[in-house]
Amino acid sequence: MPIFISYSHKDKDFVDRLAMQLVRSNVHVWLDRWELSVGDSIVDKVQEAVDGASALLVILSKASVESEWCKKELSAGLLRELEEKRVVVMPVMLEECTVPVFARGKMFADFRTDFDAGFRLITEGIAKVTSASLGRIKEATYHTDWSIDWGDVNGRFAIILNYVQVPNKEPHTCLTNIEILATPAATRAFERTKEAEGVEAAKLHVVKLLLDKVNEAGGLQPRLADEREKIYKFAMKGTGRGEAYEVRIGVRRIGEDSGRDILVNTGNVIAGTYQHMTEVLGKPKNQRP
């Protein structure tokens, strides 16, 4: 999903420079002057863009804090923050001005004296909401860091998901490695989706197939009693003709032996990955991509 920039047109020179720098860094930007055409409903298009954006960059200047239009965009962004319980609005300080109440407790990207320093803070901030292949799942007693790698294995498409589950108070860590190897037909299907919708959408399709398959098997919850890896192997069908995959899931524990067994909910971490990807890519969570 794109990054929406809320600003006053009096600051368009700065915003153009910022937007171009973001585009050069491979960030998808929604800017009204780039996206709107003659005859478009401005209200509908802007509301749609705000609802579908990964985050809102709110440019704070003397002009923008007085703009009724900017206030409406800000209100929509803050509502999303409350509903989704995550950072959506990211303030950008262009010049000294009366800081809105919402921003007084937020870290902001400061462009008042150094453009490069402010830009670095923006790229660091939006990385968390624009990367569909890296993430962290936070639970009350532990967190899970994960990543998705993909590539070619002898002419066949492959996805590798890695999970590291770290308890807050226990002296062990759990590692989960999932390898998905596509058949030639599935490889061709992946390439078609990649060409039509992008590589992240193609990976999301495979992750959804995996999540459905694991849920059918009851979530795959191995009980780890020692250092030995628990391994599951199975075939997985896709939605297209001849689309199929070979799957290997390996789960193990490392660290201190506490004498207690550890139960790992594999389905839960895959679900967390799928949720993160749908949020970043703007795909409905209850539908196939």
Short mmCIF file of C-alpha atoms in Angstrom, two decimals:
data_model
loop_
_atom_site.label_atom_id
_atom_site.label_comp_id
_atom_site.label_asym_id
_atom_site.label_seq_id
_atom_site.Cartn_x
_atom_site.Cartn_y
_atom_site.Cartn_z
CA MET A 1 0.00 0.00 0.00
CA PRO A 2 1.20 3.56 -0.61
CA ILE A 3 2.34 6.22 1.82
CA PHE A 4 -0.16 9.09 1.86
CA ILE A 5 1.26 12.61 2.23
CA SER A 6 -1.02 15.16 3.91
CA TYR A 7 0.15 18.74 3.33
CA SER A 8 -0.76 22.31 2.45
CA HIS A 9 -0.20 23.23 -1.19
CA LYS A 10 1.79 26.22 0.08
CA ASP A 11 4.48 23.65 0.97
CA LYS A 12 4.40 21.85 -2.39
CA ASP A 13 8.07 22.51 -3.24
CA PHE A 14 9.23 20.70 -0.10
CA VAL A 15 6.65 17.94 -0.57
CA ASP A 16 7.71 17.36 -4.19
CA ARG A 17 11.32 16.99 -3.09
CA LEU A 18 10.34 14.60 -0.28
CA ALA A 19 8.06 12.54 -2.52
CA MET A 20 10.71 12.16 -5.22
CA GLN A 21 13.27 11.02 -2.65
CA LEU A 22 10.81 8.41 -1.38
CA VAL A 23 10.11 7.19 -4.92
CA ARG A 24 13.87 6.85 -5.54
CA SER A 25 13.96 4.67 -2.40
CA ASN A 26 11.26 2.42 -3.95
CA VAL A 27 8.47 3.70 -1.70
CA HIS A 28 5.00 3.94 -3.27
CA VAL A 29 3.72 7.46 -2.60
CA TRP A 30 0.16 8.81 -2.92
CA LEU A 31 0.25 12.53 -3.66
CA ASP A 32 -2.94 14.32 -4.72
CA ARG A 33 -1.33 16.27 -7.55
CA TRP A 34 0.07 13.01 -8.98
CA GLU A 35 -3.04 10.86 -8.58
CA LEU A 36 -6.11 13.03 -9.21
CA SER A 37 -7.48 13.60 -12.71
CA VAL A 38 -9.98 16.10 -14.09
CA GLY A 39 -13.49 15.03 -13.10
CA ASP A 40 -12.44 12.94 -10.09
CA SER A 41 -14.32 13.34 -6.85
CA ILE A 42 -11.64 14.83 -4.63
CA VAL A 43 -13.37 13.86 -1.38
CA ASP A 44 -13.96 10.24 -2.45
CA LYS A 45 -10.48 9.76 -3.91
CA VAL A 46 -8.70 11.24 -0.91
CA GLN A 47 -10.79 9.26 1.58
CA GLU A 48 -10.13 6.07 -0.37
CA ALA A 49 -6.40 6.82 -0.39
CA VAL A 50 -6.30 7.56 3.35
CA ASP A 51 -8.18 4.33 4.12
CA GLY A 52 -5.87 2.28 1.93
CA ALA A 53 -2.52 3.83 2.86
CA SER A 54 0.15 2.02 4.87
CA ALA A 55 0.77 5.25 6.76
CA LEU A 56 0.11 8.99 6.62
CA LEU A 57 2.98 11.44 6.56
CA VAL A 58 1.52 14.64 8.02
CA ILE A 59 3.57 17.70 7.07
CA LEU A 60 3.51 20.19 9.95
CA SER A 61 3.90 23.82 8.93
CA LYS A 62 2.24 27.13 9.67
CA ALA A 63 0.04 26.65 6.61
CA SER A 64 -0.95 23.02 7.19
CA VAL A 65 -1.98 23.34 10.84
CA GLU A 66 -4.49 26.03 9.76
CA SER A 67 -5.80 24.02 6.80
CA GLU A 68 -9.28 22.54 7.28
CA TRP A 69 -8.54 19.96 4.59
CA CYS A 70 -5.39 18.79 6.38
CA LYS A 71 -7.33 18.56 9.64
CA LYS A 72 -9.86 16.23 7.99
CA GLU A 73 -7.11 13.98 6.62
CA LEU A 74 -5.48 13.93 10.03
CA SER A 75 -8.74 12.99 11.75
CA ALA A 76 -9.22 10.07 9.35
CA GLY A 77 -5.69 8.87 10.04
CA LEU A 78 -6.07 9.11 13.81
CA LEU A 79 -9.32 7.14 13.62
CA ARG A 80 -7.48 4.36 11.79
CA GLU A 81 -4.80 4.40 14.50
CA LEU A 82 -7.40 3.84 17.18
CA GLU A 83 -9.21 1.12 15.24
CA GLU A 84 -6.10 -0.78 14.14
CA LYS A 85 -4.07 -0.17 17.32
CA ARG A 86 -0.86 0.57 15.41
CA VAL A 87 1.08 3.59 14.22
CA VAL A 88 -0.58 5.08 11.15
CA VAL A 89 0.09 8.84 11.46
CA MET A 90 3.72 9.97 11.26
CA PRO A 91 4.33 13.70 11.83
CA VAL A 92 6.93 15.57 9.76
CA MET A 93 8.12 18.91 11.15
CA LEU A 94 8.86 21.32 8.30
CA GLU A 95 9.04 24.55 10.29
CA GLU A 96 8.24 26.05 13.69
CA CYS A 97 4.46 26.02 14.15
CA THR A 98 1.74 25.27 16.67
CA VAL A 99 2.00 21.50 17.04
CA PRO A 100 -1.40 19.75 17.00
CA VAL A 101 -2.33 17.86 20.15
CA PHE A 102 -1.96 14.46 18.45
CA ALA A 103 1.71 15.10 17.64
CA ARG A 104 2.88 16.36 21.00
CA GLY A 105 3.51 12.87 22.30
CA LYS A 106 4.87 11.45 19.05
CA MET A 107 8.39 11.23 17.72
CA PHE A 108 8.54 13.31 14.54
CA ALA A 109 10.87 13.55 11.58
CA ASP A 110 12.55 16.95 11.91
CA PHE A 111 13.31 18.77 8.64
CA ARG A 112 13.75 22.22 10.18
CA THR A 113 17.54 22.23 9.85
CA ASP A 114 18.63 19.05 8.03
CA PHE A 115 16.70 17.42 5.16
CA ASP A 116 18.87 14.29 5.09
CA ALA A 117 18.49 13.66 8.82
CA GLY A 118 14.72 14.07 8.61
CA PHE A 119 14.50 11.80 5.58
CA ARG A 120 16.48 9.09 7.37
CA LEU A 121 13.96 9.12 10.23
CA ILE A 122 11.07 8.81 7.76
CA THR A 123 12.58 5.81 5.95
CA GLU A 124 13.24 4.10 9.27
CA GLY A 125 9.68 4.75 10.42
CA ILE A 126 7.84 3.60 7.29
CA ALA A 127 10.00 0.47 6.85
CA LYS A 128 7.88 -1.25 9.51
CA VAL A 129 4.68 -0.69 7.54
CA THR A 130 5.94 -1.10 3.96
CA SER A 131 7.91 -4.37 4.19
CA ALA A 132 5.71 -7.41 3.59
CA SER A 133 8.55 -9.92 4.05
CA LEU A 134 9.87 -8.99 7.50
CA GLY A 135 7.98 -8.62 10.75
CA ARG A 136 7.57 -9.17 14.48
CA ILE A 137 4.59 -10.81 16.18
CA LYS A 138 4.19 -9.59 19.76
CA GLU A 139 2.39 -11.66 22.39
CA ALA A 140 2.05 -11.14 26.14
CA THR A 141 4.79 -13.60 27.11
CA TYR A 142 6.98 -13.77 23.99
CA HIS A 143 7.68 -12.28 20.58
CA THR A 144 8.33 -13.90 17.21
CA ASP A 145 10.62 -12.43 14.57
CA TRP A 146 10.10 -13.74 11.05
CA SER A 147 11.20 -13.30 7.45
CA ILE A 148 10.34 -14.67 4.01
CA ASP A 149 13.01 -15.54 1.46
CA TRP A 150 12.29 -16.73 -2.06
CA GLY A 151 14.13 -17.73 -5.20
CA ASP A 152 14.84 -20.37 -7.82
CA VAL A 153 15.78 -24.00 -7.06
CA ASN A 154 16.71 -25.81 -10.28
CA GLY A 155 14.11 -23.86 -12.26
CA ARG A 156 11.39 -24.21 -9.62
CA PHE A 157 10.11 -21.44 -7.41
CA ALA A 158 10.75 -21.80 -3.65
CA ILE A 159 9.72 -19.87 -0.53
CA ILE A 160 11.46 -20.15 2.83
CA LEU A 161 9.86 -18.79 6.01
CA ASN A 162 11.98 -18.51 9.15
CA TYR A 163 10.62 -17.89 12.65
CA VAL A 164 12.47 -17.20 15.90
CA GLN A 165 10.24 -17.27 19.00
CA VAL A 166 11.78 -15.64 22.06
CA PRO A 167 10.01 -15.93 25.46
CA ASN A 168 10.22 -12.96 27.81
CA LYS A 169 11.29 -14.95 30.86
CA GLU A 170 12.21 -18.48 29.74
CA PRO A 171 15.83 -19.53 28.96
CA HIS A 172 15.10 -21.02 25.54
CA THR A 173 14.28 -20.03 21.95
CA CYS A 174 12.24 -21.92 19.35
CA LEU A 175 13.20 -21.98 15.67
CA THR A 176 10.78 -22.84 12.89
CA ASN A 177 11.88 -23.28 9.27
CA ILE A 178 9.33 -23.77 6.50
CA GLU A 179 10.44 -24.67 2.97
CA ILE A 180 7.89 -24.59 0.13
CA LEU A 181 8.96 -25.92 -3.28
CA ALA A 182 6.64 -25.34 -6.24
CA THR A 183 5.91 -27.78 -9.04
CA PRO A 184 6.58 -26.50 -12.59
CA ALA A 185 2.88 -25.61 -12.96
CA ALA A 186 2.92 -23.73 -9.64
CA THR A 187 6.12 -21.96 -10.69
CA ARG A 188 4.39 -20.72 -13.83
CA ALA A 189 1.38 -19.62 -11.77
CA PHE A 190 3.68 -17.67 -9.44
CA GLU A 191 5.32 -15.92 -12.38
CA ARG A 192 1.92 -14.93 -13.79
CA THR A 193 0.80 -13.47 -10.46
CA LYS A 194 4.13 -11.69 -10.06
CA GLU A 195 3.78 -10.06 -13.47
CA ALA A 196 0.15 -9.04 -12.88
CA GLU A 197 0.22 -7.98 -9.20
CA GLY A 198 3.84 -7.96 -8.03
CA VAL A 199 6.08 -10.42 -6.22
CA GLU A 200 4.69 -9.69 -2.75
CA ALA A 201 1.15 -10.53 -3.88
CA ALA A 202 2.46 -13.77 -5.41
CA LYS A 203 4.14 -14.70 -2.11
CA LEU A 204 0.97 -13.82 -0.19
CA HIS A 205 -1.00 -16.30 -2.30
CA VAL A 206 1.36 -19.12 -1.31
CA VAL A 207 1.33 -18.12 2.38
CA LYS A 208 -2.50 -18.21 2.33
CA LEU A 209 -2.43 -21.73 0.86
CA LEU A 210 -0.01 -22.78 3.59
CA LEU A 211 -2.14 -21.24 6.35
CA ASP A 212 -5.27 -23.02 5.09
CA LYS A 213 -3.42 -26.35 4.90
CA VAL A 214 -1.94 -26.04 8.39
CA ASN A 215 -5.31 -25.04 9.85
CA GLU A 216 -6.87 -28.13 8.25
CA ALA A 217 -4.28 -30.18 10.14
CA GLY A 218 -5.26 -28.61 13.46
CA GLY A 219 -2.60 -25.91 13.47
CA LEU A 220 0.45 -28.22 13.76
CA GLN A 221 1.45 -27.82 17.40
CA PRO A 222 4.60 -29.87 18.02
CA ARG A 223 5.64 -30.60 21.60
CA LEU A 224 9.40 -30.18 21.98
CA ALA A 225 10.95 -32.27 24.76
CA ASP A 226 14.61 -32.12 23.73
CA GLU A 227 16.99 -30.69 21.14
CA ARG A 228 15.78 -32.89 18.28
CA GLU A 229 13.95 -31.24 15.39
CA LYS A 230 10.30 -32.15 14.78
CA ILE A 231 9.73 -32.47 11.03
CA TYR A 232 6.51 -32.44 9.00
CA LYS A 233 6.36 -33.10 5.26
CA PHE A 234 3.25 -32.85 3.09
CA ALA A 235 1.95 -31.88 -0.33
CA MET A 236 -0.15 -28.77 -0.83
CA LYS A 237 -2.51 -28.01 -3.72
CA GLY A 238 -3.07 -24.55 -5.14
CA THR A 239 -6.09 -22.96 -6.75
CA GLY A 240 -4.94 -23.28 -10.36
CA ARG A 241 -4.78 -26.30 -12.62
CA GLY A 242 -1.78 -28.45 -11.71
CA GLU A 243 -0.64 -25.95 -9.06
CA ALA A 244 0.98 -27.91 -6.20
CA TYR A 245 3.79 -27.57 -3.67
CA GLU A 246 6.04 -29.75 -1.55
CA VAL A 247 6.26 -28.48 2.04
CA ARG A 248 8.78 -29.23 4.79
CA ILE A 249 8.31 -27.75 8.28
CA GLY A 250 11.04 -28.16 10.88
CA VAL A 251 10.64 -26.99 14.51
CA ARG A 252 13.30 -27.15 17.23
CA ARG A 253 14.32 -25.59 20.53
CA ILE A 254 17.70 -24.18 21.53
CA GLY A 255 19.00 -22.78 24.79
CA GLU A 256 18.87 -24.01 28.36
CA ASP A 257 17.03 -27.25 29.18
CA SER A 258 14.43 -26.33 31.81
CA GLY A 259 13.12 -29.89 32.08
CA ARG A 260 9.74 -28.82 30.70
CA ASP A 261 8.23 -29.58 27.30
CA ILE A 262 7.51 -26.66 24.96
CA LEU A 263 4.38 -26.46 22.81
CA VAL A 264 4.81 -24.47 19.59
CA ASN A 265 1.75 -23.19 17.72
CA THR A 266 2.95 -23.21 14.12
CA GLY A 267 -0.42 -22.15 12.71
CA ASN A 268 -0.47 -19.07 14.93
CA VAL A 269 2.84 -17.69 13.65
CA ILE A 270 1.89 -18.35 10.02
CA ALA A 271 -1.39 -16.53 10.67
CA GLY A 272 0.61 -13.59 12.06
CA THR A 273 2.68 -13.46 8.89
CA TYR A 274 -0.42 -13.56 6.71
CA GLN A 275 -2.08 -10.78 8.70
CA HIS A 276 1.00 -8.56 8.43
CA MET A 277 1.27 -9.13 4.69
CA THR A 278 -2.40 -8.34 4.08
CA GLU A 279 -2.09 -5.11 6.07
CA VAL A 280 0.97 -4.00 4.11
CA LEU A 281 -0.42 -5.01 0.72
CA GLY A 282 -3.99 -3.95 1.39
CA LYS A 283 -5.50 -7.40 0.69
CA PRO A 284 -8.74 -8.43 2.44
CA LYS A 285 -7.89 -10.85 5.25
CA ASN A 286 -10.92 -13.05 4.61
CA GLN A 287 -10.36 -13.50 0.89
CA ARG A 288 -7.77 -15.11 -1.29
CA PRO A 289 -5.46 -12.59 -2.99
#
